Amino acid sequence: MAQRLTRKALRVYAEQGLLRPVHTDPLSGYHYYSFSQLEDARRITRLRDFNMSLEDIREALRAWQASELSSLLQQQQRKLQAQQEDIQRVLSDLRAFMQAERPLYQVNTKKVLPQRCITRRARCAPEHSCSFIDATQPALLKALRAAGAHPAGSGIVRYFESEGEDTWDVEVCQPFTIDGPLLLPEGFDVLTLPGGTAAYTVHGGDCGGDFGLQGAYEAVWNWIREHGHETQGPPYEVYLFEQSNTDDTADYRTEVAWLIR
C-alpha cells in the first residue's frame, strides 16, 4: 500500500484495529489490503501528521463524516498549542542559561577556631531543607535571648552523610557567648564545633537556581582533591548575611567550607 506507511506502521495499525488487512498469507505472513482501504490509509497518514495518538485517530475515523470530527481536531490543536508554549518556555530558559554569567570561585584556606554553638538537627527531604533552616535559625536566636546568651558570629549549617538521596541530615548551628550557665528549652543541643584548617570559597547571590551553591561545593571539593587533602567532618555553610536585612538575593553571601588535613 503506497501511502507512506511502513510495514511496521501497518502492523501496528492492524494490531490496534485501525487498518486490518483483508488477507494474511499463512505461510509468508504477508498482509494484503484492498484498494477500498486506500482512503482510510490516507486519513490515518494525515492524522499522524498532526501528531494525533492512535486512540484519537480511532475516534476520528469513527467520526469522519460527523460533526464530532471538528471537535476532535480542535482538541488536538489545543494540545499542539500547549506543547508549543512549553517548548517556547524551555527555549527561553535555555537562552537565559546560555547567556548567564557563570561564577568563578577562588578557593582559599584559613584557620578556624572551635565554636560553642546551640544547634538543632533533623532529617528531612531535600525540598524541605530550606524550610527547616529558615524556621530553625530564628528559633535558635530566640532560645539564646531567652537564656540570656548572645549570638557570636554568623549562622552555620552542616550537612551529614545520609543513607539515601531522599533524606538529608541537616544541622543548624548558632555560635554564642554567655557569662553564666545556659538553660535551654527541650529540642536544642549545645556542642563545640571543631577548629582546624578550612578550605572555603564564598558564593554571592541566591543559594538556588542554575548557578547556586552546587558550583561552590564542586569548586572546594575539586580543590581539596587536587591538592592532596582529606576532609575532616561534614561540609558546612556560613551565612555571611542576615536575610532579614535585605530583600535582594543578590546581596546574599554564603561561605562553603570543609575542614581539611
PDB file of C-alpha atoms in Angstrom:
ATOM      1  CA  MET A   1       0.000   0.000   0.000  1.00  0.00           C
ATOM      2  CA  ALA A   2       1.788   3.083  -1.288  1.00  0.00           C
ATOM      3  CA  GLN A   3       0.579   5.673   1.207  1.00  0.00           C
ATOM      4  CA  ARG A   4       3.812   6.446   3.122  1.00  0.00           C
ATOM      5  CA  LEU A   5       3.049   3.589   5.512  1.00  0.00           C
ATOM      6  CA  THR A   6       5.912   1.320   6.511  1.00  0.00           C
ATOM      7  CA  ARG A   7       5.484  -2.380   7.256  1.00  0.00           C
ATOM      8  CA  LYS A   8       5.972  -1.611  10.938  1.00  0.00           C
ATOM      9  CA  ALA A   9       3.263   1.068  10.856  1.00  0.00           C
ATOM     10  CA  LEU A  10       0.860  -1.245   9.034  1.00  0.00           C
ATOM     11  CA  ARG A  11       1.495  -3.964  11.612  1.00  0.00           C
ATOM     12  CA  VAL A  12       0.795  -1.544  14.475  1.00  0.00           C
ATOM     13  CA  TYR A  13      -2.360  -0.222  12.808  1.00  0.00           C
ATOM     14  CA  ALA A  14      -3.552  -3.782  12.245  1.00  0.00           C
ATOM     15  CA  GLU A  15      -2.919  -4.696  15.878  1.00  0.00           C
ATOM     16  CA  GLN A  16      -4.778  -1.559  17.015  1.00  0.00           C
ATOM     17  CA  GLY A  17      -7.707  -2.264  14.715  1.00  0.00           C
ATOM     18  CA  LEU A  18      -7.207   0.897  12.668  1.00  0.00           C
ATOM     19  CA  LEU A  19      -6.426  -0.753   9.351  1.00  0.00           C
ATOM     20  CA  ARG A  20      -6.829  -4.511   9.271  1.00  0.00           C
ATOM     21  CA  PRO A  21      -5.608  -6.437   6.177  1.00  0.00           C
ATOM     22  CA  VAL A  22      -8.228  -8.183   4.075  1.00  0.00           C
ATOM     23  CA  HIS A  23      -5.999 -11.238   3.927  1.00  0.00           C
ATOM     24  CA  THR A  24      -2.846 -12.555   5.627  1.00  0.00           C
ATOM     25  CA  ASP A  25      -0.798 -15.252   3.899  1.00  0.00           C
ATOM     26  CA  PRO A  26      -0.484 -18.089   6.444  1.00  0.00           C
ATOM     27  CA  LEU A  27       2.915 -19.131   5.082  1.00  0.00           C
ATOM     28  CA  SER A  28       4.709 -15.829   4.482  1.00  0.00           C
ATOM     29  CA  GLY A  29       2.753 -13.713   6.938  1.00  0.00           C
ATOM     30  CA  TYR A  30       2.344 -11.004   4.301  1.00  0.00           C
ATOM     31  CA  HIS A  31      -0.601  -8.662   4.727  1.00  0.00           C
ATOM     32  CA  TYR A  32      -2.805  -7.792   1.757  1.00  0.00           C
ATOM     33  CA  TYR A  33      -5.024  -4.735   1.534  1.00  0.00           C
ATOM     34  CA  SER A  34      -7.756  -3.744  -0.903  1.00  0.00           C
ATOM     35  CA  PHE A  35      -7.991  -0.532  -2.906  1.00  0.00           C
ATOM     36  CA  SER A  36     -11.085   0.365  -0.880  1.00  0.00           C
ATOM     37  CA  GLN A  37      -8.824   0.775   2.169  1.00  0.00           C
ATOM     38  CA  LEU A  38      -6.648   3.371   0.475  1.00  0.00           C
ATOM     39  CA  GLU A  39      -8.834   6.246   1.684  1.00  0.00           C
ATOM     40  CA  ASP A  40      -8.541   5.097   5.325  1.00  0.00           C
ATOM     41  CA  ALA A  41      -4.786   4.820   4.867  1.00  0.00           C
ATOM     42  CA  ARG A  42      -4.697   8.415   3.594  1.00  0.00           C
ATOM     43  CA  ARG A  43      -6.753   9.576   6.563  1.00  0.00           C
ATOM     44  CA  ILE A  44      -4.538   7.777   9.081  1.00  0.00           C
ATOM     45  CA  THR A  45      -1.405   9.225   7.472  1.00  0.00           C
ATOM     46  CA  ARG A  46      -2.841  12.737   7.574  1.00  0.00           C
ATOM     47  CA  LEU A  47      -3.900  12.450  11.209  1.00  0.00           C
ATOM     48  CA  ARG A  48      -0.483  11.127  12.148  1.00  0.00           C
ATOM     49  CA  ASP A  49       0.951  14.253  10.526  1.00  0.00           C
ATOM     50  CA  PHE A  50      -0.977  16.148  13.219  1.00  0.00           C
ATOM     51  CA  ASN A  51       0.740  14.058  15.936  1.00  0.00           C
ATOM     52  CA  MET A  52      -2.541  12.506  16.990  1.00  0.00           C
ATOM     53  CA  SER A  53      -2.375   9.428  19.176  1.00  0.00           C
ATOM     54  CA  LEU A  54      -3.611   6.103  17.840  1.00  0.00           C
ATOM     55  CA  GLU A  55      -6.578   6.237  20.217  1.00  0.00           C
ATOM     56  CA  ASP A  56      -7.535   9.714  18.975  1.00  0.00           C
ATOM     57  CA  ILE A  57      -7.116   8.555  15.371  1.00  0.00           C
ATOM     58  CA  ARG A  58      -9.520   5.689  16.047  1.00  0.00           C
ATOM     59  CA  GLU A  59     -12.097   8.137  17.352  1.00  0.00           C
ATOM     60  CA  ALA A  60     -11.501  10.473  14.387  1.00  0.00           C
ATOM     61  CA  LEU A  61     -12.014   7.682  11.873  1.00  0.00           C
ATOM     62  CA  ARG A  62     -15.286   6.731  13.539  1.00  0.00           C
ATOM     63  CA  ALA A  63     -16.456  10.346  13.416  1.00  0.00           C
ATOM     64  CA  TRP A  64     -15.035  11.229   9.983  1.00  0.00           C
ATOM     65  CA  GLN A  65     -18.381  12.155   8.472  1.00  0.00           C
ATOM     66  CA  ALA A  66     -19.830  13.576  11.698  1.00  0.00           C
ATOM     67  CA  SER A  67     -19.588  16.959  13.399  1.00  0.00           C
ATOM     68  CA  GLU A  68     -17.625  15.283  16.214  1.00  0.00           C
ATOM     69  CA  LEU A  69     -14.551  15.235  13.955  1.00  0.00           C
ATOM     70  CA  SER A  70     -14.206  19.022  14.190  1.00  0.00           C
ATOM     71  CA  SER A  71     -14.240  18.808  17.988  1.00  0.00           C
ATOM     72  CA  LEU A  72     -11.518  16.150  17.965  1.00  0.00           C
ATOM     73  CA  LEU A  73      -9.350  18.215  15.631  1.00  0.00           C
ATOM     74  CA  GLN A  74      -9.819  21.336  17.769  1.00  0.00           C
ATOM     75  CA  GLN A  75      -8.814  19.322  20.826  1.00  0.00           C
ATOM     76  CA  GLN A  76      -5.629  18.234  19.055  1.00  0.00           C
ATOM     77  CA  GLN A  77      -4.988  21.831  18.053  1.00  0.00           C
ATOM     78  CA  ARG A  78      -5.144  22.898  21.700  1.00  0.00           C
ATOM     79  CA  LYS A  79      -2.728  20.124  22.656  1.00  0.00           C
ATOM     80  CA  LEU A  80      -0.251  21.232  20.000  1.00  0.00           C
ATOM     81  CA  GLN A  81      -0.553  24.874  21.059  1.00  0.00           C
ATOM     82  CA  ALA A  82       0.139  23.902  24.685  1.00  0.00           C
ATOM     83  CA  GLN A  83       3.186  21.909  23.567  1.00  0.00           C
ATOM     84  CA  GLN A  84       4.369  24.885  21.531  1.00  0.00           C
ATOM     85  CA  GLU A  85       4.069  27.151  24.582  1.00  0.00           C
ATOM     86  CA  ASP A  86       6.032  24.645  26.681  1.00  0.00           C
ATOM     87  CA  ILE A  87       8.758  24.497  24.046  1.00  0.00           C
ATOM     88  CA  GLN A  88       8.929  28.297  23.921  1.00  0.00           C
ATOM     89  CA  ARG A  89       9.347  28.424  27.707  1.00  0.00           C
ATOM     90  CA  VAL A  90      12.123  25.832  27.536  1.00  0.00           C
ATOM     91  CA  LEU A  91      13.850  27.741  24.734  1.00  0.00           C
ATOM     92  CA  SER A  92      13.603  30.958  26.737  1.00  0.00           C
ATOM     93  CA  ASP A  93      15.128  29.254  29.778  1.00  0.00           C
ATOM     94  CA  LEU A  94      17.858  27.762  27.595  1.00  0.00           C
ATOM     95  CA  ARG A  95      18.759  31.157  26.118  1.00  0.00           C
ATOM     96  CA  ALA A  96      18.901  32.695  29.580  1.00  0.00           C
ATOM     97  CA  PHE A  97      21.066  29.821  30.819  1.00  0.00           C
ATOM     98  CA  MET A  98      23.468  30.190  27.889  1.00  0.00           C
ATOM     99  CA  GLN A  99      23.767  33.946  28.395  1.00  0.00           C
ATOM    100  CA  ALA A 100      24.100  33.852  32.180  1.00  0.00           C
ATOM    101  CA  GLU A 101      27.497  34.589  33.633  1.00  0.00           C
ATOM    102  CA  ARG A 102      28.831  31.562  35.483  1.00  0.00           C
ATOM    103  CA  PRO A 103      30.517  32.414  38.774  1.00  0.00           C
ATOM    104  CA  LEU A 104      34.224  31.717  39.160  1.00  0.00           C
ATOM    105  CA  TYR A 105      35.185  30.550  42.635  1.00  0.00           C
ATOM    106  CA  GLN A 106      38.522  31.182  44.290  1.00  0.00           C
ATOM    107  CA  VAL A 107      39.276  28.633  46.987  1.00  0.00           C
ATOM    108  CA  ASN A 108      41.389  29.655  49.957  1.00  0.00           C
ATOM    109  CA  THR A 109      42.335  28.188  53.317  1.00  0.00           C
ATOM    110  CA  LYS A 110      42.150  29.665  56.802  1.00  0.00           C
ATOM    111  CA  LYS A 111      42.431  28.698  60.436  1.00  0.00           C
ATOM    112  CA  VAL A 112      39.119  28.150  62.192  1.00  0.00           C
ATOM    113  CA  LEU A 113      38.755  28.292  65.980  1.00  0.00           C
ATOM    114  CA  PRO A 114      36.433  25.940  67.873  1.00  0.00           C
ATOM    115  CA  GLN A 115      32.996  27.493  68.342  1.00  0.00           C
ATOM    116  CA  ARG A 116      30.430  26.747  71.015  1.00  0.00           C
ATOM    117  CA  CYS A 117      27.013  26.588  69.393  1.00  0.00           C
ATOM    118  CA  ILE A 118      23.380  25.974  70.097  1.00  0.00           C
ATOM    119  CA  THR A 119      22.063  23.529  67.494  1.00  0.00           C
ATOM    120  CA  ARG A 120      19.052  21.742  66.180  1.00  0.00           C
ATOM    121  CA  ARG A 121      19.393  18.748  63.863  1.00  0.00           C
ATOM    122  CA  ALA A 122      16.846  16.930  61.718  1.00  0.00           C
ATOM    123  CA  ARG A 123      16.427  14.552  58.812  1.00  0.00           C
ATOM    124  CA  CYS A 124      14.247  15.973  56.077  1.00  0.00           C
ATOM    125  CA  ALA A 125      13.530  15.673  52.388  1.00  0.00           C
ATOM    126  CA  PRO A 126      15.834  17.835  50.232  1.00  0.00           C
ATOM    127  CA  GLU A 127      12.931  20.023  49.129  1.00  0.00           C
ATOM    128  CA  HIS A 128      12.103  20.732  52.800  1.00  0.00           C
ATOM    129  CA  SER A 129      15.656  21.514  53.945  1.00  0.00           C
ATOM    130  CA  CYS A 130      15.435  25.252  53.225  1.00  0.00           C
ATOM    131  CA  SER A 131      12.179  25.500  55.162  1.00  0.00           C
ATOM    132  CA  PHE A 132      13.777  23.702  58.103  1.00  0.00           C
ATOM    133  CA  ILE A 133      16.794  26.020  58.046  1.00  0.00           C
ATOM    134  CA  ASP A 134      14.662  29.177  57.671  1.00  0.00           C
ATOM    135  CA  ALA A 135      12.460  28.155  60.611  1.00  0.00           C
ATOM    136  CA  THR A 136      15.309  26.952  62.842  1.00  0.00           C
ATOM    137  CA  GLN A 137      17.621  29.959  62.610  1.00  0.00           C
ATOM    138  CA  PRO A 138      15.203  32.421  64.294  1.00  0.00           C
ATOM    139  CA  ALA A 139      14.231  29.714  66.797  1.00  0.00           C
ATOM    140  CA  LEU A 140      17.874  29.374  67.860  1.00  0.00           C
ATOM    141  CA  LEU A 141      18.245  33.138  68.289  1.00  0.00           C
ATOM    142  CA  LYS A 142      15.021  33.312  70.310  1.00  0.00           C
ATOM    143  CA  ALA A 143      16.188  30.499  72.609  1.00  0.00           C
ATOM    144  CA  LEU A 144      19.532  32.244  73.142  1.00  0.00           C
ATOM    145  CA  ARG A 145      17.872  35.521  74.047  1.00  0.00           C
ATOM    146  CA  ALA A 146      15.544  33.774  76.489  1.00  0.00           C
ATOM    147  CA  ALA A 147      18.566  32.125  78.135  1.00  0.00           C
ATOM    148  CA  GLY A 148      20.452  35.404  78.459  1.00  0.00           C
ATOM    149  CA  ALA A 149      23.077  34.426  75.843  1.00  0.00           C
ATOM    150  CA  HIS A 150      24.329  36.453  72.895  1.00  0.00           C
ATOM    151  CA  PRO A 151      24.915  35.401  69.249  1.00  0.00           C
ATOM    152  CA  ALA A 152      28.616  35.385  68.409  1.00  0.00           C
ATOM    153  CA  GLY A 153      29.058  35.201  64.688  1.00  0.00           C
ATOM    154  CA  SER A 154      27.143  34.064  61.618  1.00  0.00           C
ATOM    155  CA  GLY A 155      24.757  31.149  61.460  1.00  0.00           C
ATOM    156  CA  ILE A 156      26.177  27.819  60.292  1.00  0.00           C
ATOM    157  CA  VAL A 157      24.574  24.798  58.641  1.00  0.00           C
ATOM    158  CA  ARG A 158      26.274  21.405  58.481  1.00  0.00           C
ATOM    159  CA  TYR A 159      25.274  18.550  56.159  1.00  0.00           C
ATOM    160  CA  PHE A 160      25.965  14.994  57.290  1.00  0.00           C
ATOM    161  CA  GLU A 161      26.065  11.908  55.113  1.00  0.00           C
ATOM    162  CA  SER A 162      22.688  10.233  54.670  1.00  0.00           C
ATOM    163  CA  GLU A 163      21.860   6.681  53.673  1.00  0.00           C
ATOM    164  CA  GLY A 164      19.985   7.787  50.572  1.00  0.00           C
ATOM    165  CA  GLU A 165      19.284  10.824  48.415  1.00  0.00           C
ATOM    166  CA  ASP A 166      15.678  11.043  49.609  1.00  0.00           C
ATOM    167  CA  THR A 167      16.660  12.370  53.038  1.00  0.00           C
ATOM    168  CA  TRP A 168      19.191  14.967  54.144  1.00  0.00           C
ATOM    169  CA  ASP A 169      20.733  15.105  57.613  1.00  0.00           C
ATOM    170  CA  VAL A 170      20.876  18.831  58.385  1.00  0.00           C
ATOM    171  CA  GLU A 171      22.176  20.612  61.476  1.00  0.00           C
ATOM    172  CA  VAL A 172      21.628  24.339  62.054  1.00  0.00           C
ATOM    173  CA  CYS A 173      24.145  25.951  64.438  1.00  0.00           C
ATOM    174  CA  GLN A 174      24.416  29.377  66.044  1.00  0.00           C
ATOM    175  CA  PRO A 175      27.630  30.363  67.878  1.00  0.00           C
ATOM    176  CA  PHE A 176      27.047  32.208  71.152  1.00  0.00           C
ATOM    177  CA  THR A 177      28.598  33.598  74.292  1.00  0.00           C
ATOM    178  CA  ILE A 178      27.193  33.683  77.821  1.00  0.00           C
ATOM    179  CA  ASP A 179      28.534  34.770  81.187  1.00  0.00           C
ATOM    180  CA  GLY A 180      26.702  32.216  83.319  1.00  0.00           C
ATOM    181  CA  PRO A 181      25.061  28.793  82.917  1.00  0.00           C
ATOM    182  CA  LEU A 182      22.959  28.156  79.824  1.00  0.00           C
ATOM    183  CA  LEU A 183      19.392  26.911  80.357  1.00  0.00           C
ATOM    184  CA  LEU A 184      17.668  25.936  77.122  1.00  0.00           C
ATOM    185  CA  PRO A 185      14.216  24.522  76.363  1.00  0.00           C
ATOM    186  CA  GLU A 186      13.878  20.978  75.059  1.00  0.00           C
ATOM    187  CA  GLY A 187      14.710  20.363  71.431  1.00  0.00           C
ATOM    188  CA  PHE A 188      18.017  22.231  71.415  1.00  0.00           C
ATOM    189  CA  ASP A 189      21.549  20.926  71.896  1.00  0.00           C
ATOM    190  CA  VAL A 190      24.846  22.592  72.728  1.00  0.00           C
ATOM    191  CA  LEU A 191      28.104  21.449  71.190  1.00  0.00           C
ATOM    192  CA  THR A 192      31.506  22.792  70.244  1.00  0.00           C
ATOM    193  CA  LEU A 193      32.264  22.793  66.553  1.00  0.00           C
ATOM    194  CA  PRO A 194      35.857  21.673  65.977  1.00  0.00           C
ATOM    195  CA  GLY A 195      38.546  24.034  64.787  1.00  0.00           C
ATOM    196  CA  GLY A 196      41.353  23.471  62.314  1.00  0.00           C
ATOM    197  CA  THR A 197      42.236  24.379  58.755  1.00  0.00           C
ATOM    198  CA  ALA A 198      39.331  25.000  56.407  1.00  0.00           C
ATOM    199  CA  ALA A 199      39.231  25.137  52.625  1.00  0.00           C
ATOM    200  CA  TYR A 200      36.499  27.532  51.596  1.00  0.00           C
ATOM    201  CA  THR A 201      35.021  29.765  48.962  1.00  0.00           C
ATOM    202  CA  VAL A 202      32.287  32.407  49.004  1.00  0.00           C
ATOM    203  CA  HIS A 203      29.167  32.275  46.864  1.00  0.00           C
ATOM    204  CA  GLY A 204      27.379  35.512  46.050  1.00  0.00           C
ATOM    205  CA  GLY A 205      23.675  35.606  45.320  1.00  0.00           C
ATOM    206  CA  ASP A 206      20.803  33.189  45.641  1.00  0.00           C
ATOM    207  CA  CYS A 207      21.601  29.778  47.066  1.00  0.00           C
ATOM    208  CA  GLY A 208      19.395  28.042  44.498  1.00  0.00           C
ATOM    209  CA  GLY A 209      18.947  28.299  40.757  1.00  0.00           C
ATOM    210  CA  ASP A 210      21.182  27.156  37.916  1.00  0.00           C
ATOM    211  CA  PHE A 211      24.310  28.666  39.472  1.00  0.00           C
ATOM    212  CA  GLY A 212      23.573  28.219  43.153  1.00  0.00           C
ATOM    213  CA  LEU A 213      25.702  26.697  45.875  1.00  0.00           C
ATOM    214  CA  GLN A 214      26.354  23.478  43.957  1.00  0.00           C
ATOM    215  CA  GLY A 215      29.095  25.165  41.948  1.00  0.00           C
ATOM    216  CA  ALA A 216      30.740  26.424  45.147  1.00  0.00           C
ATOM    217  CA  TYR A 217      30.706  22.935  46.650  1.00  0.00           C
ATOM    218  CA  GLU A 218      32.240  21.476  43.492  1.00  0.00           C
ATOM    219  CA  ALA A 219      34.967  24.129  43.464  1.00  0.00           C
ATOM    220  CA  VAL A 220      36.000  23.447  47.070  1.00  0.00           C
ATOM    221  CA  TRP A 221      35.794  19.678  46.677  1.00  0.00           C
ATOM    222  CA  ASN A 222      37.896  19.706  43.498  1.00  0.00           C
ATOM    223  CA  TRP A 223      40.495  21.961  45.155  1.00  0.00           C
ATOM    224  CA  ILE A 224      40.781  19.571  48.116  1.00  0.00           C
ATOM    225  CA  ARG A 225      41.315  16.577  45.835  1.00  0.00           C
ATOM    226  CA  GLU A 226      43.743  18.373  43.525  1.00  0.00           C
ATOM    227  CA  HIS A 227      45.901  19.499  46.468  1.00  0.00           C
ATOM    228  CA  GLY A 228      46.027  16.080  48.095  1.00  0.00           C
ATOM    229  CA  HIS A 229      44.000  16.886  51.202  1.00  0.00           C
ATOM    230  CA  GLU A 230      41.378  14.868  53.021  1.00  0.00           C
ATOM    231  CA  THR A 231      38.206  16.228  54.560  1.00  0.00           C
ATOM    232  CA  GLN A 232      37.507  16.200  58.275  1.00  0.00           C
ATOM    233  CA  GLY A 233      33.852  16.089  59.162  1.00  0.00           C
ATOM    234  CA  PRO A 234      30.907  17.274  57.102  1.00  0.00           C
ATOM    235  CA  PRO A 235      30.807  20.286  54.783  1.00  0.00           C
ATOM    236  CA  TYR A 236      29.187  23.402  56.141  1.00  0.00           C
ATOM    237  CA  GLU A 237      27.796  26.730  55.085  1.00  0.00           C
ATOM    238  CA  VAL A 238      28.323  30.020  56.893  1.00  0.00           C
ATOM    239  CA  TYR A 239      25.719  32.682  56.182  1.00  0.00           C
ATOM    240  CA  LEU A 240      27.636  35.942  55.963  1.00  0.00           C
ATOM    241  CA  PHE A 241      24.436  37.922  55.548  1.00  0.00           C
ATOM    242  CA  GLU A 242      21.300  38.494  57.570  1.00  0.00           C
ATOM    243  CA  GLN A 243      18.300  37.578  55.468  1.00  0.00           C
ATOM    244  CA  SER A 244      16.098  39.940  57.464  1.00  0.00           C
ATOM    245  CA  ASN A 245      18.258  42.891  56.381  1.00  0.00           C
ATOM    246  CA  THR A 246      17.791  42.512  52.629  1.00  0.00           C
ATOM    247  CA  ASP A 247      15.070  41.627  50.163  1.00  0.00           C
ATOM    248  CA  ASP A 248      17.522  41.200  47.305  1.00  0.00           C
ATOM    249  CA  THR A 249      19.068  37.731  46.946  1.00  0.00           C
ATOM    250  CA  ALA A 250      21.929  39.347  45.026  1.00  0.00           C
ATOM    251  CA  ASP A 251      23.153  40.623  48.402  1.00  0.00           C
ATOM    252  CA  TYR A 252      23.465  37.122  49.856  1.00  0.00           C
ATOM    253  CA  ARG A 253      26.971  35.902  50.708  1.00  0.00           C
ATOM    254  CA  THR A 254      27.441  32.275  51.708  1.00  0.00           C
ATOM    255  CA  GLU A 255      30.717  30.609  52.650  1.00  0.00           C
ATOM    256  CA  VAL A 256      31.049  26.952  51.681  1.00  0.00           C
ATOM    257  CA  ALA A 257      33.783  25.086  53.560  1.00  0.00           C
ATOM    258  CA  TRP A 258      35.320  21.803  54.666  1.00  0.00           C
ATOM    259  CA  LEU A 259      37.814  21.223  57.439  1.00  0.00           C
ATOM    260  CA  ILE A 260      40.846  19.514  55.901  1.00  0.00           C
ATOM    261  CA  ARG A 261      44.012  17.751  56.913  1.00  0.00           C
TER     262      ARG A 261
END
